[in-house]
């Protein structure tokens, strides 16, 4: 129902409860799994070889590379940067320090958009702060007639997005633009605006290694102004959207109500609020009021 936050499903509750129960076992298992991934990276051995016990004994060059990778991972460098790629939704994305590592939390934005954009839609999508391109490129991959524009202020991020776009064969339907938010987008040209803007206040805690290794411009808001990016986008969004267009935001934990309020002041009504798999209200779908 429009405007009604979805309760976590029975399955989500079941998984959450199991996650609590399994925490220590999972920490041990995931540390071991991480060590295995780093060994594969250092040695060139495949995961299958490792699991089947057919991996050759380590040589000294591999061991040295492995120790270096273990040290870097232990200091918080994201495994995705070490490996150079990360899975998102059903695709694999190249990543590097110029762009935020795609987060599982963001997958609910794609899920929601794909429920609303019909398979044969030729929708025009704009993705602000596109980073690796994971949101936009996943949508374009699943909506073969849609077209998109990915916008970022960072040249390094756009380079990562370009490689992902080309690897997915989407260069014919996706342009990438260096600009500030909606600055370079023509009036009434978009059916969907999607954005995962920076929403972490500098004083807020972040995950291990996040602040040290991932691009601050993609994460942090000015001190005391967690809504700054949303306001910038909202100020131009209604001029850029076509009639019955949609605006889809990712929001930080506990921020959905404030962002919805800012959106309402800019002429948008809440269409749907969706939680991520961790139960956090994460995707905010807005329509012109
Ligand atoms: N969810 C990200 C984090 O874990 C923040 C992403 C953002 O600011 N848009 O830190």
PDB file of C-alpha atoms and ligand atoms in Angstrom:
ATOM      1  CA  UNK A   1       0.000   0.000   0.000  1.00  0.00           C
ATOM      2  CA  UNK A   2       1.456   3.405  -0.931  1.00  0.00           C
ATOM      3  CA  UNK A   3       3.118   5.105   2.009  1.00  0.00           C
ATOM      4  CA  UNK A   4       2.981   2.056   4.259  1.00  0.00           C
ATOM      5  CA  UNK A   5       6.365   0.674   5.258  1.00  0.00           C
ATOM      6  CA  UNK A   6       6.533  -3.054   4.651  1.00  0.00           C
ATOM      7  CA  UNK A   7       6.914  -5.190   7.746  1.00  0.00           C
ATOM      8  CA  UNK A   8       9.804  -7.641   7.554  1.00  0.00           C
ATOM      9  CA  UNK A   9       8.437 -10.852   6.098  1.00  0.00           C
ATOM     10  CA  UNK A  10       8.269 -14.101   8.038  1.00  0.00           C
ATOM     11  CA  UNK A  11      11.256 -15.280   6.038  1.00  0.00           C
ATOM     12  CA  UNK A  12      13.265 -12.127   6.855  1.00  0.00           C
ATOM     13  CA  UNK A  13      12.540 -12.678  10.586  1.00  0.00           C
ATOM     14  CA  UNK A  14      13.526 -16.328  10.350  1.00  0.00           C
ATOM     15  CA  UNK A  15      16.808 -15.417   8.644  1.00  0.00           C
ATOM     16  CA  UNK A  16      17.542 -12.645  11.170  1.00  0.00           C
ATOM     17  CA  UNK A  17      17.013 -14.993  14.101  1.00  0.00           C
ATOM     18  CA  UNK A  18      19.223 -17.635  12.478  1.00  0.00           C
ATOM     19  CA  UNK A  19      21.877 -14.979  11.802  1.00  0.00           C
ATOM     20  CA  UNK A  20      22.003 -14.066  15.534  1.00  0.00           C
ATOM     21  CA  UNK A  21      22.297 -17.704  16.513  1.00  0.00           C
ATOM     22  CA  UNK A  22      25.038 -18.351  13.962  1.00  0.00           C
ATOM     23  CA  UNK A  23      27.107 -15.221  14.552  1.00  0.00           C
ATOM     24  CA  UNK A  24      30.253 -16.744  16.076  1.00  0.00           C
ATOM     25  CA  UNK A  25      30.230 -19.746  13.764  1.00  0.00           C
ATOM     26  CA  UNK A  26      29.730 -17.406  10.832  1.00  0.00           C
ATOM     27  CA  UNK A  27      32.560 -15.115  11.926  1.00  0.00           C
ATOM     28  CA  UNK A  28      34.925 -18.094  12.039  1.00  0.00           C
ATOM     29  CA  UNK A  29      33.622 -19.518   8.779  1.00  0.00           C
ATOM     30  CA  UNK A  30      33.791 -16.189   7.000  1.00  0.00           C
ATOM     31  CA  UNK A  31      37.328 -15.502   8.237  1.00  0.00           C
ATOM     32  CA  UNK A  32      38.345 -18.896   6.883  1.00  0.00           C
ATOM     33  CA  UNK A  33      36.473 -18.199   3.648  1.00  0.00           C
ATOM     34  CA  UNK A  34      38.230 -14.833   3.369  1.00  0.00           C
ATOM     35  CA  UNK A  35      41.605 -16.513   3.885  1.00  0.00           C
ATOM     36  CA  UNK A  36      40.721 -18.966   1.119  1.00  0.00           C
ATOM     37  CA  UNK A  37      39.720 -16.183  -1.264  1.00  0.00           C
ATOM     38  CA  UNK A  38      42.981 -14.383  -0.565  1.00  0.00           C
ATOM     39  CA  UNK A  39      44.920 -17.573  -1.183  1.00  0.00           C
ATOM     40  CA  UNK A  40      43.182 -18.029  -4.539  1.00  0.00           C
ATOM     41  CA  UNK A  41      44.084 -14.451  -5.406  1.00  0.00           C
ATOM     42  CA  UNK A  42      47.722 -14.801  -4.320  1.00  0.00           C
ATOM     43  CA  UNK A  43      48.323 -18.162  -5.958  1.00  0.00           C
ATOM     44  CA  UNK A  44      46.048 -18.193  -8.991  1.00  0.00           C
ATOM     45  CA  UNK A  45      44.562 -21.453  -7.689  1.00  0.00           C
ATOM     46  CA  UNK A  46      40.828 -21.840  -8.325  1.00  0.00           C
ATOM     47  CA  UNK A  47      38.287 -22.264  -5.571  1.00  0.00           C
ATOM     48  CA  UNK A  48      37.438 -25.694  -6.982  1.00  0.00           C
ATOM     49  CA  UNK A  49      41.079 -26.825  -6.666  1.00  0.00           C
ATOM     50  CA  UNK A  50      41.166 -25.578  -3.098  1.00  0.00           C
ATOM     51  CA  UNK A  51      37.934 -27.382  -2.176  1.00  0.00           C
ATOM     52  CA  UNK A  52      38.987 -30.602  -3.902  1.00  0.00           C
ATOM     53  CA  UNK A  53      42.355 -30.549  -2.150  1.00  0.00           C
ATOM     54  CA  UNK A  54      44.216 -30.519  -5.467  1.00  0.00           C
ATOM     55  CA  UNK A  55      45.863 -27.102  -4.959  1.00  0.00           C
ATOM     56  CA  UNK A  56      49.662 -27.343  -5.238  1.00  0.00           C
ATOM     57  CA  UNK A  57      51.818 -26.633  -2.177  1.00  0.00           C
ATOM     58  CA  UNK A  58      52.576 -22.912  -1.763  1.00  0.00           C
ATOM     59  CA  UNK A  59      55.775 -21.571  -3.257  1.00  0.00           C
ATOM     60  CA  UNK A  60      57.613 -18.685  -1.676  1.00  0.00           C
ATOM     61  CA  UNK A  61      56.428 -15.993  -4.118  1.00  0.00           C
ATOM     62  CA  UNK A  62      52.802 -17.022  -3.562  1.00  0.00           C
ATOM     63  CA  UNK A  63      53.294 -17.061   0.186  1.00  0.00           C
ATOM     64  CA  UNK A  64      54.777 -13.566   0.113  1.00  0.00           C
ATOM     65  CA  UNK A  65      51.875 -12.275  -1.989  1.00  0.00           C
ATOM     66  CA  UNK A  66      49.436 -13.989   0.362  1.00  0.00           C
ATOM     67  CA  UNK A  67      50.976 -12.438   3.482  1.00  0.00           C
ATOM     68  CA  UNK A  68      50.743  -9.013   1.875  1.00  0.00           C
ATOM     69  CA  UNK A  69      47.073  -9.518   0.955  1.00  0.00           C
ATOM     70  CA  UNK A  70      46.253 -10.832   4.438  1.00  0.00           C
ATOM     71  CA  UNK A  71      47.855  -7.761   6.001  1.00  0.00           C
ATOM     72  CA  UNK A  72      45.938  -5.437   3.718  1.00  0.00           C
ATOM     73  CA  UNK A  73      42.621  -7.196   4.395  1.00  0.00           C
ATOM     74  CA  UNK A  74      43.326  -7.204   8.138  1.00  0.00           C
ATOM     75  CA  UNK A  75      43.825  -3.422   7.948  1.00  0.00           C
ATOM     76  CA  UNK A  76      40.350  -3.100   6.424  1.00  0.00           C
ATOM     77  CA  UNK A  77      41.036  -2.855   2.704  1.00  0.00           C
ATOM     78  CA  UNK A  78      37.841  -4.191   1.123  1.00  0.00           C
ATOM     79  CA  UNK A  79      38.205  -7.662  -0.345  1.00  0.00           C
ATOM     80  CA  UNK A  80      36.365  -6.372  -3.408  1.00  0.00           C
ATOM     81  CA  UNK A  81      39.194  -3.901  -4.080  1.00  0.00           C
ATOM     82  CA  UNK A  82      41.779  -6.640  -3.586  1.00  0.00           C
ATOM     83  CA  UNK A  83      39.946  -8.940  -5.986  1.00  0.00           C
ATOM     84  CA  UNK A  84      38.940  -6.101  -8.317  1.00  0.00           C
ATOM     85  CA  UNK A  85      35.312  -7.180  -8.530  1.00  0.00           C
ATOM     86  CA  UNK A  86      32.113  -7.595  -6.557  1.00  0.00           C
ATOM     87  CA  UNK A  87      28.809  -9.341  -7.156  1.00  0.00           C
ATOM     88  CA  UNK A  88      25.695  -7.175  -7.199  1.00  0.00           C
ATOM     89  CA  UNK A  89      22.176  -8.508  -7.794  1.00  0.00           C
ATOM     90  CA  UNK A  90      22.863 -11.137 -10.471  1.00  0.00           C
ATOM     91  CA  UNK A  91      25.885  -9.495 -12.103  1.00  0.00           C
ATOM     92  CA  UNK A  92      29.586  -9.114 -11.454  1.00  0.00           C
ATOM     93  CA  UNK A  93      31.021  -5.577 -11.350  1.00  0.00           C
ATOM     94  CA  UNK A  94      34.550  -4.385 -11.653  1.00  0.00           C
ATOM     95  CA  UNK A  95      35.448  -2.179  -8.694  1.00  0.00           C
ATOM     96  CA  UNK A  96      38.372  -0.042  -7.640  1.00  0.00           C
ATOM     97  CA  UNK A  97      39.146   2.598  -5.011  1.00  0.00           C
ATOM     98  CA  UNK A  98      37.551   5.309  -7.210  1.00  0.00           C
ATOM     99  CA  UNK A  99      34.050   3.907  -6.690  1.00  0.00           C
ATOM    100  CA  UNK A 100      32.107   2.629  -3.699  1.00  0.00           C
ATOM    101  CA  UNK A 101      31.942  -1.165  -3.458  1.00  0.00           C
ATOM    102  CA  UNK A 102      28.389  -2.238  -4.410  1.00  0.00           C
ATOM    103  CA  UNK A 103      26.430  -3.114  -1.255  1.00  0.00           C
ATOM    104  CA  UNK A 104      23.861  -5.887  -0.818  1.00  0.00           C
ATOM    105  CA  UNK A 105      21.708  -3.256   0.915  1.00  0.00           C
ATOM    106  CA  UNK A 106      21.282  -1.456  -2.401  1.00  0.00           C
ATOM    107  CA  UNK A 107      19.835  -4.486  -4.160  1.00  0.00           C
ATOM    108  CA  UNK A 108      16.356  -3.669  -2.818  1.00  0.00           C
ATOM    109  CA  UNK A 109      16.358  -0.516  -4.991  1.00  0.00           C
ATOM    110  CA  UNK A 110      16.842  -2.644  -8.092  1.00  0.00           C
ATOM    111  CA  UNK A 111      14.208  -5.110  -6.913  1.00  0.00           C
ATOM    112  CA  UNK A 112      11.677  -2.316  -6.399  1.00  0.00           C
ATOM    113  CA  UNK A 113      12.432  -0.599  -9.714  1.00  0.00           C
ATOM    114  CA  UNK A 114      12.179  -3.874 -11.642  1.00  0.00           C
ATOM    115  CA  UNK A 115       8.764  -4.501 -10.090  1.00  0.00           C
ATOM    116  CA  UNK A 116       7.583  -1.123 -11.343  1.00  0.00           C
ATOM    117  CA  UNK A 117       9.250  -0.881 -14.760  1.00  0.00           C
ATOM    118  CA  UNK A 118       7.513  -3.271 -17.172  1.00  0.00           C
ATOM    119  CA  UNK A 119       9.795  -5.610 -19.173  1.00  0.00           C
ATOM    120  CA  UNK A 120       8.941  -3.906 -22.481  1.00  0.00           C
ATOM    121  CA  UNK A 121       9.371  -0.365 -21.152  1.00  0.00           C
ATOM    122  CA  UNK A 122      11.571   2.073 -23.063  1.00  0.00           C
ATOM    123  CA  UNK A 123      12.004   4.150 -19.914  1.00  0.00           C
ATOM    124  CA  UNK A 124      14.715   6.792 -19.699  1.00  0.00           C
ATOM    125  CA  UNK A 125      16.680   6.289 -16.471  1.00  0.00           C
ATOM    126  CA  UNK A 126      19.055   8.723 -14.795  1.00  0.00           C
ATOM    127  CA  UNK A 127      21.389   7.526 -12.045  1.00  0.00           C
ATOM    128  CA  UNK A 128      23.008  10.188  -9.874  1.00  0.00           C
ATOM    129  CA  UNK A 129      26.327   9.409  -8.243  1.00  0.00           C
ATOM    130  CA  UNK A 130      26.548   6.313 -10.374  1.00  0.00           C
ATOM    131  CA  UNK A 131      29.908   5.130  -8.957  1.00  0.00           C
ATOM    132  CA  UNK A 132      30.624   1.644 -10.317  1.00  0.00           C
ATOM    133  CA  UNK A 133      27.340   1.917 -12.240  1.00  0.00           C
ATOM    134  CA  UNK A 134      25.858  -1.060 -10.406  1.00  0.00           C
ATOM    135  CA  UNK A 135      22.331   0.354  -9.983  1.00  0.00           C
ATOM    136  CA  UNK A 136      21.882   1.742 -13.481  1.00  0.00           C
ATOM    137  CA  UNK A 137      23.655  -1.025 -15.365  1.00  0.00           C
ATOM    138  CA  UNK A 138      21.740  -3.764 -13.537  1.00  0.00           C
ATOM    139  CA  UNK A 139      18.463  -2.042 -14.436  1.00  0.00           C
ATOM    140  CA  UNK A 140      19.481  -1.627 -18.075  1.00  0.00           C
ATOM    141  CA  UNK A 141      20.641  -5.236 -18.239  1.00  0.00           C
ATOM    142  CA  UNK A 142      17.165  -6.353 -17.138  1.00  0.00           C
ATOM    143  CA  UNK A 143      15.161  -3.854 -19.183  1.00  0.00           C
ATOM    144  CA  UNK A 144      16.402  -4.338 -22.722  1.00  0.00           C
ATOM    145  CA  UNK A 145      14.557  -1.360 -24.207  1.00  0.00           C
ATOM    146  CA  UNK A 146      15.363   1.150 -21.487  1.00  0.00           C
ATOM    147  CA  UNK A 147      18.080   3.777 -21.867  1.00  0.00           C
ATOM    148  CA  UNK A 148      20.130   5.454 -19.208  1.00  0.00           C
ATOM    149  CA  UNK A 149      22.455   8.224 -18.148  1.00  0.00           C
ATOM    150  CA  UNK A 150      24.913   7.673 -15.331  1.00  0.00           C
ATOM    151  CA  UNK A 151      26.166  10.846 -13.702  1.00  0.00           C
ATOM    152  CA  UNK A 152      29.057  11.302 -11.334  1.00  0.00           C
ATOM    153  CA  UNK A 153      31.321  14.142 -10.329  1.00  0.00           C
ATOM    154  CA  UNK A 154      34.287  11.802 -10.019  1.00  0.00           C
ATOM    155  CA  UNK A 155      36.299  11.018 -13.154  1.00  0.00           C
ATOM    156  CA  UNK A 156      37.735   7.941 -11.426  1.00  0.00           C
ATOM    157  CA  UNK A 157      34.243   6.598 -10.695  1.00  0.00           C
ATOM    158  CA  UNK A 158      33.118   7.240 -14.274  1.00  0.00           C
ATOM    159  CA  UNK A 159      36.091   5.274 -15.554  1.00  0.00           C
ATOM    160  CA  UNK A 160      35.008   2.281 -13.447  1.00  0.00           C
ATOM    161  CA  UNK A 161      31.403   2.718 -14.648  1.00  0.00           C
ATOM    162  CA  UNK A 162      32.556   2.898 -18.259  1.00  0.00           C
ATOM    163  CA  UNK A 163      34.454  -0.377 -18.003  1.00  0.00           C
ATOM    164  CA  UNK A 164      31.418  -2.055 -16.435  1.00  0.00           C
ATOM    165  CA  UNK A 165      29.077  -0.618 -19.053  1.00  0.00           C
ATOM    166  CA  UNK A 166      31.255  -1.803 -21.903  1.00  0.00           C
ATOM    167  CA  UNK A 167      31.815  -5.239 -20.396  1.00  0.00           C
ATOM    168  CA  UNK A 168      28.052  -5.684 -20.064  1.00  0.00           C
ATOM    169  CA  UNK A 169      27.587  -4.562 -23.669  1.00  0.00           C
ATOM    170  CA  UNK A 170      25.437  -1.588 -22.648  1.00  0.00           C
ATOM    171  CA  UNK A 171      27.373   1.188 -24.381  1.00  0.00           C
ATOM    172  CA  UNK A 172      24.615   1.655 -26.975  1.00  0.00           C
ATOM    173  CA  UNK A 173      21.978   2.419 -24.338  1.00  0.00           C
ATOM    174  CA  UNK A 174      23.921   4.163 -21.622  1.00  0.00           C
ATOM    175  CA  UNK A 175      25.818   7.396 -21.587  1.00  0.00           C
ATOM    176  CA  UNK A 176      28.033   8.529 -18.769  1.00  0.00           C
ATOM    177  CA  UNK A 177      28.288  12.152 -17.821  1.00  0.00           C
ATOM    178  CA  UNK A 178      30.567  14.078 -15.510  1.00  0.00           C
ATOM    179  CA  UNK A 179      28.362  16.588 -13.690  1.00  0.00           C
ATOM    180  CA  UNK A 180      26.968  17.726 -10.370  1.00  0.00           C
ATOM    181  CA  UNK A 181      23.725  15.891  -9.688  1.00  0.00           C
ATOM    182  CA  UNK A 182      21.073  16.901 -12.228  1.00  0.00           C
ATOM    183  CA  UNK A 183      23.047  19.890 -13.584  1.00  0.00           C
ATOM    184  CA  UNK A 184      23.553  18.401 -17.043  1.00  0.00           C
ATOM    185  CA  UNK A 185      20.145  16.768 -17.564  1.00  0.00           C
ATOM    186  CA  UNK A 186      17.541  18.274 -19.912  1.00  0.00           C
ATOM    187  CA  UNK A 187      14.086  19.313 -18.708  1.00  0.00           C
ATOM    188  CA  UNK A 188      11.370  16.613 -18.845  1.00  0.00           C
ATOM    189  CA  UNK A 189      13.787  13.998 -20.144  1.00  0.00           C
ATOM    190  CA  UNK A 190      13.674  11.252 -17.497  1.00  0.00           C
ATOM    191  CA  UNK A 191      11.128   8.646 -16.427  1.00  0.00           C
ATOM    192  CA  UNK A 192      13.164   7.493 -13.453  1.00  0.00           C
ATOM    193  CA  UNK A 193      15.765   9.238 -11.344  1.00  0.00           C
ATOM    194  CA  UNK A 194      17.706   6.834  -9.153  1.00  0.00           C
ATOM    195  CA  UNK A 195      20.276   7.897  -6.582  1.00  0.00           C
ATOM    196  CA  UNK A 196      22.373   6.420  -3.825  1.00  0.00           C
ATOM    197  CA  UNK A 197      23.886   9.719  -2.718  1.00  0.00           C
ATOM    198  CA  UNK A 198      26.335  10.247   0.141  1.00  0.00           C
ATOM    199  CA  UNK A 199      24.371  10.072   3.393  1.00  0.00           C
ATOM    200  CA  UNK A 200      26.844   9.276   6.154  1.00  0.00           C
ATOM    201  CA  UNK A 201      27.531  12.134   8.551  1.00  0.00           C
ATOM    202  CA  UNK A 202      31.263  12.411   9.248  1.00  0.00           C
ATOM    203  CA  UNK A 203      30.689  11.745  12.966  1.00  0.00           C
ATOM    204  CA  UNK A 204      28.722   8.527  12.318  1.00  0.00           C
ATOM    205  CA  UNK A 205      30.484   5.174  12.659  1.00  0.00           C
ATOM    206  CA  UNK A 206      31.156   3.341   9.403  1.00  0.00           C
ATOM    207  CA  UNK A 207      31.962  -0.285   8.679  1.00  0.00           C
ATOM    208  CA  UNK A 208      35.508  -1.642   9.108  1.00  0.00           C
ATOM    209  CA  UNK A 209      37.836  -0.031   6.568  1.00  0.00           C
ATOM    210  CA  UNK A 210      35.048   1.934   4.854  1.00  0.00           C
ATOM    211  CA  UNK A 211      36.195   5.470   5.720  1.00  0.00           C
ATOM    212  CA  UNK A 212      39.861   4.586   5.180  1.00  0.00           C
ATOM    213  CA  UNK A 213      39.570   2.909   1.799  1.00  0.00           C
ATOM    214  CA  UNK A 214      36.375   3.899   0.016  1.00  0.00           C
ATOM    215  CA  UNK A 215      35.840   7.302  -1.639  1.00  0.00           C
ATOM    216  CA  UNK A 216      34.743   9.866   0.943  1.00  0.00           C
ATOM    217  CA  UNK A 217      32.844  11.870  -1.684  1.00  0.00           C
ATOM    218  CA  UNK A 218      30.507   8.902  -2.222  1.00  0.00           C
ATOM    219  CA  UNK A 219      29.878   8.440   1.490  1.00  0.00           C
ATOM    220  CA  UNK A 220      30.022  11.580   3.569  1.00  0.00           C
ATOM    221  CA  UNK A 221      27.738  14.562   3.890  1.00  0.00           C
ATOM    222  CA  UNK A 222      28.882  17.911   5.249  1.00  0.00           C
ATOM    223  CA  UNK A 223      28.949  17.827   9.069  1.00  0.00           C
ATOM    224  CA  UNK A 224      25.469  18.315  10.524  1.00  0.00           C
ATOM    225  CA  UNK A 225      23.747  18.266   7.137  1.00  0.00           C
ATOM    226  CA  UNK A 226      22.838  14.659   6.301  1.00  0.00           C
ATOM    227  CA  UNK A 227      20.222  15.690   3.742  1.00  0.00           C
ATOM    228  CA  UNK A 228      22.385  17.952   1.625  1.00  0.00           C
ATOM    229  CA  UNK A 229      22.585  15.673  -1.432  1.00  0.00           C
ATOM    230  CA  UNK A 230      18.863  14.909  -1.348  1.00  0.00           C
ATOM    231  CA  UNK A 231      18.058  18.628  -1.268  1.00  0.00           C
ATOM    232  CA  UNK A 232      20.323  19.282  -4.253  1.00  0.00           C
ATOM    233  CA  UNK A 233      18.611  16.527  -6.218  1.00  0.00           C
ATOM    234  CA  UNK A 234      15.075  17.424  -5.107  1.00  0.00           C
ATOM    235  CA  UNK A 235      15.552  21.049  -6.138  1.00  0.00           C
ATOM    236  CA  UNK A 236      15.791  19.995  -9.808  1.00  0.00           C
ATOM    237  CA  UNK A 237      14.048  16.635  -9.921  1.00  0.00           C
ATOM    238  CA  UNK A 238      10.544  17.810 -10.785  1.00  0.00           C
ATOM    239  CA  UNK A 239      11.865  19.836 -13.744  1.00  0.00           C
ATOM    240  CA  UNK A 240      13.732  16.822 -15.119  1.00  0.00           C
ATOM    241  CA  UNK A 241      11.068  14.145 -14.647  1.00  0.00           C
ATOM    242  CA  UNK A 242       8.367  13.528 -17.204  1.00  0.00           C
ATOM    243  CA  UNK A 243       4.780  13.170 -16.039  1.00  0.00           C
ATOM    244  CA  UNK A 244       4.285  10.179 -13.750  1.00  0.00           C
ATOM    245  CA  UNK A 245       8.040   9.838 -13.379  1.00  0.00           C
ATOM    246  CA  UNK A 246       9.540   8.280 -10.289  1.00  0.00           C
ATOM    247  CA  UNK A 247      12.366   9.236  -7.973  1.00  0.00           C
ATOM    248  CA  UNK A 248      14.093   6.379  -6.164  1.00  0.00           C
ATOM    249  CA  UNK A 249      16.478   7.138  -3.305  1.00  0.00           C
ATOM    250  CA  UNK A 250      18.655   4.990  -1.149  1.00  0.00           C
ATOM    251  CA  UNK A 251      18.588   6.305   2.411  1.00  0.00           C
ATOM    252  CA  UNK A 252      20.703   5.722   5.523  1.00  0.00           C
ATOM    253  CA  UNK A 253      19.395   3.765   8.501  1.00  0.00           C
ATOM    254  CA  UNK A 254      16.731   5.761  10.340  1.00  0.00           C
ATOM    255  CA  UNK A 255      16.650   8.567   7.772  1.00  0.00           C
ATOM    256  CA  UNK A 256      13.644   7.586   5.638  1.00  0.00           C
ATOM    257  CA  UNK A 257      11.177   9.901   7.410  1.00  0.00           C
ATOM    258  CA  UNK A 258      13.443  12.971   7.151  1.00  0.00           C
ATOM    259  CA  UNK A 259      14.152  12.372   3.484  1.00  0.00           C
ATOM    260  CA  UNK A 260      10.447  11.799   2.772  1.00  0.00           C
ATOM    261  CA  UNK A 261       9.709  15.079   4.521  1.00  0.00           C
ATOM    262  CA  UNK A 262      12.279  16.964   2.422  1.00  0.00           C
ATOM    263  CA  UNK A 263      10.771  15.316  -0.663  1.00  0.00           C
ATOM    264  CA  UNK A 264       7.298  16.393   0.342  1.00  0.00           C
ATOM    265  CA  UNK A 265       8.493  20.005   0.682  1.00  0.00           C
ATOM    266  CA  UNK A 266       9.823  19.694  -2.905  1.00  0.00           C
ATOM    267  CA  UNK A 267       6.482  18.407  -4.258  1.00  0.00           C
ATOM    268  CA  UNK A 268       6.938  14.633  -4.018  1.00  0.00           C
ATOM    269  CA  UNK A 269       4.724  12.099  -2.284  1.00  0.00           C
ATOM    270  CA  UNK A 270       5.835   8.777  -0.843  1.00  0.00           C
ATOM    271  CA  UNK A 271       4.936   5.912  -3.159  1.00  0.00           C
ATOM    272  CA  UNK A 272       6.690   3.036  -1.401  1.00  0.00           C
ATOM    273  CA  UNK A 273       9.252   2.420   1.279  1.00  0.00           C
ATOM    274  CA  UNK A 274      11.183  -0.821   1.147  1.00  0.00           C
ATOM    275  CA  UNK A 275      13.442  -2.492   3.685  1.00  0.00           C
ATOM    276  CA  UNK A 276      16.726  -4.166   2.786  1.00  0.00           C
ATOM    277  CA  UNK A 277      17.498  -7.743   3.848  1.00  0.00           C
ATOM    278  CA  UNK A 278      18.769  -6.463   7.177  1.00  0.00           C
ATOM    279  CA  UNK A 279      15.303  -4.989   7.843  1.00  0.00           C
ATOM    280  CA  UNK A 280      16.481  -1.361   7.426  1.00  0.00           C
ATOM    281  CA  UNK A 281      14.197   1.057   5.555  1.00  0.00           C
ATOM    282  CA  UNK A 282      16.491   1.582   2.603  1.00  0.00           C
ATOM    283  CA  UNK A 283      14.657   2.348  -0.642  1.00  0.00           C
ATOM    284  CA  UNK A 284      12.363   5.358  -0.851  1.00  0.00           C
ATOM    285  CA  UNK A 285      10.182   5.570  -3.946  1.00  0.00           C
ATOM    286  CA  UNK A 286       8.659   9.002  -4.594  1.00  0.00           C
ATOM    287  CA  UNK A 287       6.201  10.337  -7.162  1.00  0.00           C
ATOM    288  CA  UNK A 288       5.231  13.888  -8.049  1.00  0.00           C
ATOM    289  CA  UNK A 289       2.495  14.898  -5.593  1.00  0.00           C
TER     290      UNK A 289
HETATM  291  N1  LIG B   1      25.716   2.238   2.828  1.00  0.00           N
HETATM  292  C1  LIG B   1      27.003   2.851   2.720  1.00  0.00           C
HETATM  293  C2  LIG B   1      27.845   2.448   3.927  1.00  0.00           C
HETATM  294  O1  LIG B   1      27.770   1.386   4.351  1.00  0.00           O
HETATM  295  C3  LIG B   1      26.878   4.329   2.562  1.00  0.00           C
HETATM  296  C4  LIG B   1      26.475   4.645   1.171  1.00  0.00           C
HETATM  297  C5  LIG B   1      26.148   6.063   0.974  1.00  0.00           C
HETATM  298  O2  LIG B   1      26.523   6.989   1.705  1.00  0.00           O
HETATM  299  N2  LIG B   1      25.415   6.295  -0.040  1.00  0.00           N
HETATM  300  O3  LIG B   1      28.678   3.081   4.470  1.00  0.00           O
END
